[in-house]
mmCIF file of C-alpha atoms in Angstrom:
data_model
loop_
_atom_site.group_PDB
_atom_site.id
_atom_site.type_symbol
_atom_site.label_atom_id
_atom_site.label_comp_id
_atom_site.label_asym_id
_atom_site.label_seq_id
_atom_site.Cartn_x
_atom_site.Cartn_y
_atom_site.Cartn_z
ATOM 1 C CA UNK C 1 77.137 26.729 9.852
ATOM 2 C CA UNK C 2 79.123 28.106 12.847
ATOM 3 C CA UNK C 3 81.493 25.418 14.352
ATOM 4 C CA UNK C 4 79.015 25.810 17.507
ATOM 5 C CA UNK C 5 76.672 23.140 15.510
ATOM 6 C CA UNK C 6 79.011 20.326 16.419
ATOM 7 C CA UNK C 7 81.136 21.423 19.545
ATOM 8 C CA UNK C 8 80.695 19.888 23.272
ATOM 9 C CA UNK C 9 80.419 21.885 25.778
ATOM 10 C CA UNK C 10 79.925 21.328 29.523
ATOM 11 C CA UNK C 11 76.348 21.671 30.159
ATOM 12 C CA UNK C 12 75.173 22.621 33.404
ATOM 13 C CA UNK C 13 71.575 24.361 34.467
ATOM 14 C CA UNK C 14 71.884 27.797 36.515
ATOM 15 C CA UNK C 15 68.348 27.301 37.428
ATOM 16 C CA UNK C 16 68.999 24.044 39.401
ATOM 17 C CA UNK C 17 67.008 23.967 42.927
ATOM 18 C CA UNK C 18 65.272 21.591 44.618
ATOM 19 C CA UNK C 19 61.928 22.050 45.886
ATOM 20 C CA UNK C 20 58.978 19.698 46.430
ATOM 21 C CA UNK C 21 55.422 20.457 45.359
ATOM 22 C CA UNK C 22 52.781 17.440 46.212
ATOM 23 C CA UNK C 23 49.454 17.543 44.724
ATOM 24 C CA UNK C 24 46.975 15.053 45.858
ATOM 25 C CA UNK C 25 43.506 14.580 44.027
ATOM 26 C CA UNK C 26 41.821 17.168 42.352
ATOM 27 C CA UNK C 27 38.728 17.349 42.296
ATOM 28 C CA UNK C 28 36.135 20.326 40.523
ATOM 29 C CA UNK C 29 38.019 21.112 37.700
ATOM 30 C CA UNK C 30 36.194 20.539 34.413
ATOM 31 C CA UNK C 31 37.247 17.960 32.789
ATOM 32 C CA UNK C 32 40.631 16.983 34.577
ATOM 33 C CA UNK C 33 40.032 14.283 35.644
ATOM 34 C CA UNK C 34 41.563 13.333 39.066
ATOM 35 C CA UNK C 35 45.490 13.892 39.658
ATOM 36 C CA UNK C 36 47.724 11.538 41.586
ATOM 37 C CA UNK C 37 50.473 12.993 43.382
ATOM 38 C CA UNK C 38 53.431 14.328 41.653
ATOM 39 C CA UNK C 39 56.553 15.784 42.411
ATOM 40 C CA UNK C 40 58.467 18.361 41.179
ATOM 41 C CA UNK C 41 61.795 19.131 41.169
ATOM 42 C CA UNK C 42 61.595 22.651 39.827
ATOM 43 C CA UNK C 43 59.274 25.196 38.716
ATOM 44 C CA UNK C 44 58.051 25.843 34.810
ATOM 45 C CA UNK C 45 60.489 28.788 33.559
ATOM 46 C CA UNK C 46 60.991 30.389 30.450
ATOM 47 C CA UNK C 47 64.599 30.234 28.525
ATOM 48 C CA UNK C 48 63.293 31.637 25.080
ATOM 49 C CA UNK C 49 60.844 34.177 24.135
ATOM 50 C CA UNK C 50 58.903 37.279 25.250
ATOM 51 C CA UNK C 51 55.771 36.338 24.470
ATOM 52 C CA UNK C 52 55.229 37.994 20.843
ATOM 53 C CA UNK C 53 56.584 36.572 17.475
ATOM 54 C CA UNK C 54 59.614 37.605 15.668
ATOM 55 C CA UNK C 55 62.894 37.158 14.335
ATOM 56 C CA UNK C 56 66.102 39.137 15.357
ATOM 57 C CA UNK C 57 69.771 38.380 13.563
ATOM 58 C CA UNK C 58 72.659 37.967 15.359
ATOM 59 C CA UNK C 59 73.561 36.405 18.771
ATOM 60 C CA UNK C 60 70.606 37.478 21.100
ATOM 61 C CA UNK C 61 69.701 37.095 24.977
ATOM 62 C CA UNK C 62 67.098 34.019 24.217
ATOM 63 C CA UNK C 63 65.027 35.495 27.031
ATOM 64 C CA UNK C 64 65.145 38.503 25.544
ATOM 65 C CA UNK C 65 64.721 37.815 22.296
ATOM 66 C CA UNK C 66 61.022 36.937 20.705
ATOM 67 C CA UNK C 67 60.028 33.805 18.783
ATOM 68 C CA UNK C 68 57.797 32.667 16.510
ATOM 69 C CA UNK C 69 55.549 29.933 16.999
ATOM 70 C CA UNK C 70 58.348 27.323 18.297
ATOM 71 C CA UNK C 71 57.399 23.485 17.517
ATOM 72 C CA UNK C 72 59.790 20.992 17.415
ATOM 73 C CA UNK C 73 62.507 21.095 19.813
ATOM 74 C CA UNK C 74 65.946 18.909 20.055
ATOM 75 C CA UNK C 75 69.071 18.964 22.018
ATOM 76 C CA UNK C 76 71.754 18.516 19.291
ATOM 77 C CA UNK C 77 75.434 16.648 20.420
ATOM 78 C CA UNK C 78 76.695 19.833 21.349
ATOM 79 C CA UNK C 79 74.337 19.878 24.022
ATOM 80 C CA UNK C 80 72.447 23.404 22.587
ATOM 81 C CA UNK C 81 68.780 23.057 22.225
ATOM 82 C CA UNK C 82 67.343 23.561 18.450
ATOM 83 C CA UNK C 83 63.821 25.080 18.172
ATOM 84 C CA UNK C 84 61.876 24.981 14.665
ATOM 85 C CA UNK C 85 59.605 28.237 14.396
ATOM 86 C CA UNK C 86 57.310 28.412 11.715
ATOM 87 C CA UNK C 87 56.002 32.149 11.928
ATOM 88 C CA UNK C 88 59.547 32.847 11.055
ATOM 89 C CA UNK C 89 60.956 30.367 8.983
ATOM 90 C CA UNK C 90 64.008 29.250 11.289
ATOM 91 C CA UNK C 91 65.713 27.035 13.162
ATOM 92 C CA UNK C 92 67.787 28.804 16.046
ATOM 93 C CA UNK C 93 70.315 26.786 18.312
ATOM 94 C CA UNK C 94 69.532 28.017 22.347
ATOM 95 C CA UNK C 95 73.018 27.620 24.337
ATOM 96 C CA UNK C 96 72.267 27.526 27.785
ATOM 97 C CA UNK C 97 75.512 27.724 29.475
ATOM 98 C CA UNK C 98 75.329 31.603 28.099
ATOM 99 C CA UNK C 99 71.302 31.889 27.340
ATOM 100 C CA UNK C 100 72.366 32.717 23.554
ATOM 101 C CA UNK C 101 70.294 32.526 20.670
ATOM 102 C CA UNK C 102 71.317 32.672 17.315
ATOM 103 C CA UNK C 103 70.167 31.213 14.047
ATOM 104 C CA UNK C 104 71.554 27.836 12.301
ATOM 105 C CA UNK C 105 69.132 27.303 9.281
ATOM 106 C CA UNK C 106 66.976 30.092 7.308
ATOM 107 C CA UNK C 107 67.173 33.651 5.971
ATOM 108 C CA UNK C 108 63.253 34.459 8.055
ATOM 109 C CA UNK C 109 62.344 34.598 4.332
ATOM 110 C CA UNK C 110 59.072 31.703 3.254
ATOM 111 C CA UNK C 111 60.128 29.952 0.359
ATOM 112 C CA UNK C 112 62.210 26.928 -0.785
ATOM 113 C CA UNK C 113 65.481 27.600 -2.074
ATOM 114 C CA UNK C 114 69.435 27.785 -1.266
ATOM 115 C CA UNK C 115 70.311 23.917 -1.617
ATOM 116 C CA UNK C 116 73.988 23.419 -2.245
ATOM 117 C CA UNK C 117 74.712 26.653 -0.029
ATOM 118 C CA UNK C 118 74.704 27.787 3.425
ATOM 119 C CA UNK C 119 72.110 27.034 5.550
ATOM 120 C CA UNK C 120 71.328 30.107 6.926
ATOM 121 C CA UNK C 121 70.919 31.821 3.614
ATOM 122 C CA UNK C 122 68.526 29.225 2.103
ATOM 123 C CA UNK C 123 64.799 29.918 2.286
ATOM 124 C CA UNK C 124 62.386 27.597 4.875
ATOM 125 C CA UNK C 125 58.987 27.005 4.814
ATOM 126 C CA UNK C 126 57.586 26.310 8.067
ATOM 127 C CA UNK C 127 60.286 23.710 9.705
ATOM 128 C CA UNK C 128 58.142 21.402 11.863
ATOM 129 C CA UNK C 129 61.265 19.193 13.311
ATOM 130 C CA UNK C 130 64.254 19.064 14.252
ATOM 131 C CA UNK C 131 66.751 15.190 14.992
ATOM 132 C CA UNK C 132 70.036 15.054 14.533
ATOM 133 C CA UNK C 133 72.235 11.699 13.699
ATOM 134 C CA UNK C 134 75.188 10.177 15.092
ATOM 135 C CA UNK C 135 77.787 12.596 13.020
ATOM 136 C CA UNK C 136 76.308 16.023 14.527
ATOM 137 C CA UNK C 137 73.957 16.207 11.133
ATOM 138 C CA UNK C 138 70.358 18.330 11.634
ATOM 139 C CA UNK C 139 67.278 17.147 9.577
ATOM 140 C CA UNK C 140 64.564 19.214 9.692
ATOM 141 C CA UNK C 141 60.582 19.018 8.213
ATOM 142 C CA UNK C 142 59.519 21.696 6.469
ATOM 143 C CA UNK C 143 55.604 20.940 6.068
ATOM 144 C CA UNK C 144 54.370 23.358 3.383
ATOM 145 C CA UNK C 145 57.093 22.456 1.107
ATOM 146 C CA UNK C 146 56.625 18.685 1.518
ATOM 147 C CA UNK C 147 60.681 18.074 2.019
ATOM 148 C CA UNK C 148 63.003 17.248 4.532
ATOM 149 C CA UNK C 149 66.869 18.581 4.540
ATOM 150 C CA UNK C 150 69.707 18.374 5.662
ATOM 151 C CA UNK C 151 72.545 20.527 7.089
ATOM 152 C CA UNK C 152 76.187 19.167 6.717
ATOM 153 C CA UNK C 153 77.696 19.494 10.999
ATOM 154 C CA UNK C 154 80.761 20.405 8.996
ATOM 155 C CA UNK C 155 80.567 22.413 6.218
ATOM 156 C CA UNK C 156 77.042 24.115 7.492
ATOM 157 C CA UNK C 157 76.051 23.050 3.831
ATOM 158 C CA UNK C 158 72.112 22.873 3.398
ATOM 159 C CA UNK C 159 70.396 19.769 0.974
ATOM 160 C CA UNK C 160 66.657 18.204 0.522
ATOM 161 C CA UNK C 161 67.086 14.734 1.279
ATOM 162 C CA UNK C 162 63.602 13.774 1.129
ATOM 163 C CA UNK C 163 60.769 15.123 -1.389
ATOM 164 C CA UNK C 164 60.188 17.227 -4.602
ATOM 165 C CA UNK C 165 58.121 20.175 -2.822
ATOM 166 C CA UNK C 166 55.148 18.975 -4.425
ATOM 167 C CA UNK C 167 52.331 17.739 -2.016
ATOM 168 C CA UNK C 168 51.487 13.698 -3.263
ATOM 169 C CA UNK C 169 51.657 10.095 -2.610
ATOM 170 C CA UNK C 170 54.498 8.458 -5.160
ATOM 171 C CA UNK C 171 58.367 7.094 -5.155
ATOM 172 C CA UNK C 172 58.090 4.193 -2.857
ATOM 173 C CA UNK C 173 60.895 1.855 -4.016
ATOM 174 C CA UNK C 174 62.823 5.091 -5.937
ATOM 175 C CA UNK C 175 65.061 7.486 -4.212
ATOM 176 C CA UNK C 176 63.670 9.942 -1.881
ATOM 177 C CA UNK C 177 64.285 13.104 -3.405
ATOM 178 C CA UNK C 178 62.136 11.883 -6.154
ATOM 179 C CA UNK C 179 59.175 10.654 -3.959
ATOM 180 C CA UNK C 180 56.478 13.118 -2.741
ATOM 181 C CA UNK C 181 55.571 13.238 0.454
ATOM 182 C CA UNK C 182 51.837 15.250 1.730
ATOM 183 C CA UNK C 183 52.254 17.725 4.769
ATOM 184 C CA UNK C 184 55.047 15.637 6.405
ATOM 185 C CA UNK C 185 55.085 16.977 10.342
ATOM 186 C CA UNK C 186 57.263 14.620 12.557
ATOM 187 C CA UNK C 187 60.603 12.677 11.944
ATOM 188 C CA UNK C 188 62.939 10.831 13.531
ATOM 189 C CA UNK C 189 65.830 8.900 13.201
ATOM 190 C CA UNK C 190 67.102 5.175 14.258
ATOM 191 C CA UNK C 191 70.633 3.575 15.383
ATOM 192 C CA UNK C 192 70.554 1.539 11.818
ATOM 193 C CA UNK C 193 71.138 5.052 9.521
ATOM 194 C CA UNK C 194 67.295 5.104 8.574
ATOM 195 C CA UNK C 195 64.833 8.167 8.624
ATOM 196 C CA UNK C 196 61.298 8.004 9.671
ATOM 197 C CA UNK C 197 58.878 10.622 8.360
ATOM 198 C CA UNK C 198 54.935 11.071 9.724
ATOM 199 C CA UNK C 199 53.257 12.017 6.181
ATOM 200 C CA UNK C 200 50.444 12.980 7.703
ATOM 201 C CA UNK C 201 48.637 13.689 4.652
ATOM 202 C CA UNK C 202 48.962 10.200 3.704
ATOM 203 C CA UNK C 203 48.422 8.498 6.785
ATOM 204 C CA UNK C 204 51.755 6.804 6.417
ATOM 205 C CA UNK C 205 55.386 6.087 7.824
ATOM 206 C CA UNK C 206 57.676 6.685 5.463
ATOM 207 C CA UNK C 207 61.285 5.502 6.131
ATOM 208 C CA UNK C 208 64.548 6.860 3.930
ATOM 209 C CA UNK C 209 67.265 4.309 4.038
ATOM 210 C CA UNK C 210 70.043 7.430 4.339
ATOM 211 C CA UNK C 211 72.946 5.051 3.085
ATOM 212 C CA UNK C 212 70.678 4.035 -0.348
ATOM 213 C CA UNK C 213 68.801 7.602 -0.345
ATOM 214 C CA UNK C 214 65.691 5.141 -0.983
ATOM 215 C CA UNK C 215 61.976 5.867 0.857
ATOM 216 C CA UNK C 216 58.878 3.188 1.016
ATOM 217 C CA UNK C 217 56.605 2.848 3.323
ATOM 218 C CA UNK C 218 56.989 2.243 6.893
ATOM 219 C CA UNK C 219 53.309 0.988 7.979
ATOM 220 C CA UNK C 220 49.926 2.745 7.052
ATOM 221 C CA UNK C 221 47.502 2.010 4.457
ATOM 222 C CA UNK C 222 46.390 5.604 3.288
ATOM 223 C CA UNK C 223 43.104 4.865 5.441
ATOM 224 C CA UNK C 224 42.122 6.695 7.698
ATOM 225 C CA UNK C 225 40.913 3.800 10.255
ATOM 226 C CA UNK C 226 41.357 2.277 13.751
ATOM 227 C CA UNK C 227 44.672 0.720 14.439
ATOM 228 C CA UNK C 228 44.009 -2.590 16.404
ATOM 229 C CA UNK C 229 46.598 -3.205 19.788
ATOM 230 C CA UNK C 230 48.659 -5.705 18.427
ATOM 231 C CA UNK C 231 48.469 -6.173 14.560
ATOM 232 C CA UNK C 232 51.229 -6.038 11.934
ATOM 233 C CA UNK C 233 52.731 -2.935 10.426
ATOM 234 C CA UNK C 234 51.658 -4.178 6.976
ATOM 235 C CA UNK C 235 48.433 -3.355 5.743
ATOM 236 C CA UNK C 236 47.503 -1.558 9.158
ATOM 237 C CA UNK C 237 46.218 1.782 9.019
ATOM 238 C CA UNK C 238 46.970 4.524 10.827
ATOM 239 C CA UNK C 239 44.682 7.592 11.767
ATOM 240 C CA UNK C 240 46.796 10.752 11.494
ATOM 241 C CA UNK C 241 50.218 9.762 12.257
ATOM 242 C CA UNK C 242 51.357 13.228 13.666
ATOM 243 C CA UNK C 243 54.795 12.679 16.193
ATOM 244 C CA UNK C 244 57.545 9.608 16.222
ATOM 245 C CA UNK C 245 60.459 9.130 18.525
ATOM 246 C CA UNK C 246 62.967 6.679 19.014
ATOM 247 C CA UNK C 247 63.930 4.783 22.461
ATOM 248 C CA UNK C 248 67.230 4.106 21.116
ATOM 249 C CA UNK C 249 67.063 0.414 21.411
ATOM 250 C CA UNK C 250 63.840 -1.884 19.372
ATOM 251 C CA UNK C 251 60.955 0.638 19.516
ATOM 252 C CA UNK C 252 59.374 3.894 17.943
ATOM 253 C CA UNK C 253 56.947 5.561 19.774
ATOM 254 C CA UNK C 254 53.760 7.104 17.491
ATOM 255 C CA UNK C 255 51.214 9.742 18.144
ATOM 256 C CA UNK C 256 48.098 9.483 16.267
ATOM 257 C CA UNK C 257 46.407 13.370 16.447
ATOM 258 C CA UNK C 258 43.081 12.575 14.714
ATOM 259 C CA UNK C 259 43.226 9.120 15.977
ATOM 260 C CA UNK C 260 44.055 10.445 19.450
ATOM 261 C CA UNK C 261 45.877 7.705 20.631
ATOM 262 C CA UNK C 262 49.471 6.700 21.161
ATOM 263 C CA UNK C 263 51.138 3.305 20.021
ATOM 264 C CA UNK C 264 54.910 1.854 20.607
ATOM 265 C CA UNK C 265 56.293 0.199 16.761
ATOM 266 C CA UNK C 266 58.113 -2.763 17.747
ATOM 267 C CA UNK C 267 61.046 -2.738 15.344
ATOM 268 C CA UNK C 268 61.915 -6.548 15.836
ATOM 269 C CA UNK C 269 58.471 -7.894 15.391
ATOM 270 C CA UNK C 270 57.091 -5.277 12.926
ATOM 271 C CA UNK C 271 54.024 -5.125 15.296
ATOM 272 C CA UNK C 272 52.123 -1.972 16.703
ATOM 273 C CA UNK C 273 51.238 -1.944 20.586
ATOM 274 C CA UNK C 274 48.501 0.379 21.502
ATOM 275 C CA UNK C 275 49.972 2.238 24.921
ATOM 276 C CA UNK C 276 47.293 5.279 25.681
ATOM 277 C CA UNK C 277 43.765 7.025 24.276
ATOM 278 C CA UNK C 278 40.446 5.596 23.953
ATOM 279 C CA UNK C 279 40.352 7.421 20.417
ATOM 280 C CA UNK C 280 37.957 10.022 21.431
ATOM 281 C CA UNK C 281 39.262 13.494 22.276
ATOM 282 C CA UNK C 282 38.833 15.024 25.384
ATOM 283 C CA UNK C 283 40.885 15.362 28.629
ATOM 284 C CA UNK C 284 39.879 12.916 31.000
ATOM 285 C CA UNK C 285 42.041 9.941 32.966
ATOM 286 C CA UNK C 286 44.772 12.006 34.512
ATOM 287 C CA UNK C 287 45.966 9.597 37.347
ATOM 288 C CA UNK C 288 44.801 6.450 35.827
ATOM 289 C CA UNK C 289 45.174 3.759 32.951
ATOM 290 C CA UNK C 290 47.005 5.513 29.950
ATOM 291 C CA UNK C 291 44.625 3.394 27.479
ATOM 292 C CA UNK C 292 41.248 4.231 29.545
ATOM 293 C CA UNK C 293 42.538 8.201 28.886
ATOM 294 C CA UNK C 294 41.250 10.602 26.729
ATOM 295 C CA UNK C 295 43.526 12.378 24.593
ATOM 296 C CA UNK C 296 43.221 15.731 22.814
ATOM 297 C CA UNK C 297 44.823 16.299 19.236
ATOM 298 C CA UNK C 298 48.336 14.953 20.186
ATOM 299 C CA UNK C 299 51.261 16.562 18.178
ATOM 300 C CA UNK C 300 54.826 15.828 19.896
ATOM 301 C CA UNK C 301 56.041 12.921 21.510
ATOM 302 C CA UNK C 302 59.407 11.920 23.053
ATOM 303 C CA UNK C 303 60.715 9.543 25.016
ATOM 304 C CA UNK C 304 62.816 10.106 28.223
ATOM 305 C CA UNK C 305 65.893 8.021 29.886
ATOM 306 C CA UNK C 306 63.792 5.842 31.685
ATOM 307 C CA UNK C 307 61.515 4.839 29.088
ATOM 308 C CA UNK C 308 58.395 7.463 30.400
ATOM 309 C CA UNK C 309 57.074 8.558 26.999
ATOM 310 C CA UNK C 310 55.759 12.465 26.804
ATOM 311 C CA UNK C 311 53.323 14.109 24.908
ATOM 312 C CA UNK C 312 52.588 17.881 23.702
ATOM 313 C CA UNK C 313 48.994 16.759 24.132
ATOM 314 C CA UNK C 314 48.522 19.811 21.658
ATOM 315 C CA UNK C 315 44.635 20.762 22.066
ATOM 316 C CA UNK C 316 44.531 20.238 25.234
ATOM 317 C CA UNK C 317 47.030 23.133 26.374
ATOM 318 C CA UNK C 318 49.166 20.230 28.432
ATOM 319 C CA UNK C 319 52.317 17.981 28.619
ATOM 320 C CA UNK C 320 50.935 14.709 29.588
ATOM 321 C CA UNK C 321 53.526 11.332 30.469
ATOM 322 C CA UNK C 322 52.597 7.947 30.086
ATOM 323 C CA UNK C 323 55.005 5.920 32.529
ATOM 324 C CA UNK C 324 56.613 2.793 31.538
ATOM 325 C CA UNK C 325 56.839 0.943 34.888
ATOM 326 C CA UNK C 326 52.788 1.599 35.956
ATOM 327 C CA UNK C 327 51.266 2.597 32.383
ATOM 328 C CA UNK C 328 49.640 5.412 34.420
ATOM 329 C CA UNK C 329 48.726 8.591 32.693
ATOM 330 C CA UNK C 330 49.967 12.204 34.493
ATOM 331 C CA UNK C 331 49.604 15.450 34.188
ATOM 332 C CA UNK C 332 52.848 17.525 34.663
ATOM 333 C CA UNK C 333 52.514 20.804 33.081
ATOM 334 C CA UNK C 334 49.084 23.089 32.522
ATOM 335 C CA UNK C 335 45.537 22.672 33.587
ATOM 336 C CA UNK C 336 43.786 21.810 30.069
ATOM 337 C CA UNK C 337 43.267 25.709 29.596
ATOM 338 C CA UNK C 338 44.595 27.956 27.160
ATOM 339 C CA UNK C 339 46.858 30.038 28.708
ATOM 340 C CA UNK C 340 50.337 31.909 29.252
ATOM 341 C CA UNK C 341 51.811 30.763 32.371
ATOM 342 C CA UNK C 342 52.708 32.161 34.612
ATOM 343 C CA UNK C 343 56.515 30.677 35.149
ATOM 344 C CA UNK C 344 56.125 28.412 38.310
ATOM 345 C CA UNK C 345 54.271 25.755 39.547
ATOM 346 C CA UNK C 346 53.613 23.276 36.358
ATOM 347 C CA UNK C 347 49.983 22.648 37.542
ATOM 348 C CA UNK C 348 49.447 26.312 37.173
ATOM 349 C CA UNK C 349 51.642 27.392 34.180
ATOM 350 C CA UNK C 350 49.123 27.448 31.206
ATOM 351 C CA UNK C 351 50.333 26.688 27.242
ATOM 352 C CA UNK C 352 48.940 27.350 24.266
ATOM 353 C CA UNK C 353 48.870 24.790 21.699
ATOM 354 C CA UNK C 354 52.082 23.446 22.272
ATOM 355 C CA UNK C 355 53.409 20.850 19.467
ATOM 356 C CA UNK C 356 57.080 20.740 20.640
ATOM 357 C CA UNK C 357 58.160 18.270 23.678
ATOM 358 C CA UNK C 358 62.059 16.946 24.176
ATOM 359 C CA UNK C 359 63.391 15.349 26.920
ATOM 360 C CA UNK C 360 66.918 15.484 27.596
ATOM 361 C CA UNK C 361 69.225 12.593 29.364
ATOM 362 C CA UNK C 362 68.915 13.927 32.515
ATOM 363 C CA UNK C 363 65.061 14.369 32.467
ATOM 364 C CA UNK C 364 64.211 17.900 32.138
ATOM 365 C CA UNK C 365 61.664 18.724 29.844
ATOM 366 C CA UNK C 366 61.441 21.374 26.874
ATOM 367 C CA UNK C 367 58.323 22.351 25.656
ATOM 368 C CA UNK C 368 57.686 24.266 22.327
ATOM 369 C CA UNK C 369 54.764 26.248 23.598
ATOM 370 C CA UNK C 370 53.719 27.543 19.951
ATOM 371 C CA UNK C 371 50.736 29.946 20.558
ATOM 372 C CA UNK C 372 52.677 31.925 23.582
ATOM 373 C CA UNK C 373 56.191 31.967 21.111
ATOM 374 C CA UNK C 374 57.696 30.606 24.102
ATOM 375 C CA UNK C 375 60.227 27.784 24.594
ATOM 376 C CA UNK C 376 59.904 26.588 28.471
ATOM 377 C CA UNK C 377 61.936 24.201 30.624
ATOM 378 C CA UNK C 378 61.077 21.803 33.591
ATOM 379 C CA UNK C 379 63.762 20.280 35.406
ATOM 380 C CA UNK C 380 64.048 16.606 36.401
ATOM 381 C CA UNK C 381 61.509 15.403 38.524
#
């Protein structure tokens, strides 16, 4: 792993400009839903991609450079953004100070192999997501082969610290490398050295205490039932636990995608606080009550500096934001159509499935827009 894993840099966006775009309610669109007023404090561009899939070696112009199917997205302690693409088997590291792409973990081969070695010679199968921990360490998902890994920030070394690469349900109580795990999709990590894991598959929260190398599970029965606002992580069940985050104080947020609805884990009580969705899918409630909103299939979550929580509301083609001080639901990028842009204003910049969402300290967005292989930005509002 290049040293570029764990430097600092000076980040700074060439693209910053202030403009102001004010939309007042919408009405005729089908099913949008009205839209408050929201401002803007840049247009939608495009810092990755050309619009096709595919994999390039070497240091490449990102905007230059195609991608394949980009999901999760994370800005590692260097301040580089990390993008998981899963038509190509690779996570690349985005530097935006020079709008460089280059790959940190994967050869673009599909398979499961190169453990003890360098990442970028060990073989991926579709990485889903990317956290890093307080040392500068990536973890990644890799979905088809049931794992997560591991890439030392100092050595560059590659390990599986989660999962046999056997789909399952077992190794609660044992250590995590022993456990299986069934299509795990989302992870994150906390300020107390544990791992979270979204095995979908299992309709579970598994958590990997990384000092003990132990998993069990978090919350989630294996049923695939209603979660009621309010009740206990044991013996609740979750519907489809797709996307977690972390606020970085007492709470996880958790996207349920069949469930279609989006609950904040309350790490001191052990209790589960239902935040948006009705549980039916659709694309309604822009403007209003997050919990009176419908949501469609939603895949990434994260959580920005003031406590707004976003979503890749994935089959809906949109980013959506529930905000903390109003619990209102808005729209901020797309129009609930499948699309490809164009680069502009966010209203009018169509996605295409998008599963990745980050936001950074500073509030700009990142979205992993899978279906268009593009990665796009939205600065601070």
């Amino acid at each position: 792993m290049p040293h570029s894993l764990v430097s600092h840099f000076a980040y700074r966006s060439i693209f910053h400009r202030f403009s102001m775009i004010a939309t007042s309610f919408v009405a005729g669109v089908v099913g949008l839903g009205p839209v408050t007023k929201s401002i803007f404090a840049s247009d939608v561009v495009t810092i990755a991609g050309t619009g096709v899939s595919g994999l390039e070696r070497g240091e490449q112009i990102a905007k230059e450079t195609p991608v394949g199917e980009p999901y999760g997205i994370a800005k590692g302690p260097d301040g580089a953004l990390y993008i998981c693409e899963i038509a190509t088997h690779v996570v690349r590291r985005l530097d935006e100070a020079t709008g460089k792409i280059a790959i940190v973990a994967g050869n673009g081969k599909q398979g499961y192999s190169g453990d003890g070695g360098p990442a970028t010679e060990a073989e991926l199968n579709e990485p889903y997501e990317v956290r890093f921990d307080d040392a500068g360490n990536m973890f990644f998902v890799e979905m088809k082969n049931n794992i997560v890994r591991r890439v030392d920030a100092k050595s560059g070394i590659i390990s599986t610290v989660a999962g046999t690469g056997d789909a399952g349900f077992s190794g609660d109580g044992d250590a995590a490398t022993k456990a299986t795990l069934n299509r795990p999709h989302s992870i994150t990590l906390d300020n107390q050295g544990n791992l979270y894991i979204c095995d979908i598959g299992n309709h579970r929260v598994r958590i990997v205490n990384l000092t003990s190398g132990v998993i069990d599970t978090f919350c989630g029965t294996g049923d695939k039932k209603p979660t009621p606002d309010g009740s206990p992580l044991k013996g609740t069940p979750l519907n489809g636990p797709r996307a977690l985050d972390f606020d970085g104080k007492h709470s996880l947020y958790l996207a349920l995608r069949e469930g279609n609805t989006v609950y904040r884990i309350d790490l001191q009580k052990k209790t589960l606080h239902h935040l948006a969705g009705t549980g039916k899918n659709g694309f309604t409630g822009n403007g209003g009550p997050a919990k009176q909103a419908t949501l469609s299939g939603p895949k990434g979550i994260a959580i920005g500096p003031n406590g707004d929580v976003y979503l890749a509301d994935t089959e809906s083609h949109s980013i959506r934001v529930i905000r903390a001080a109003s619990g209102i639901l808005d729209l901020i990028v797309g129009d609930g159509k499948r699309g490809d842009g164009p680069d502009g204003d966010p209203l009018k910049c169509r996605t295409a499935r998008p599963h990745g969402v980050f936001v950074d300290r500073h509030g700009n967005v990142y979205i992993g827009d899978s279906e268009t292989h593009r990665v796009r930005r939205l600065l601070a509002e």
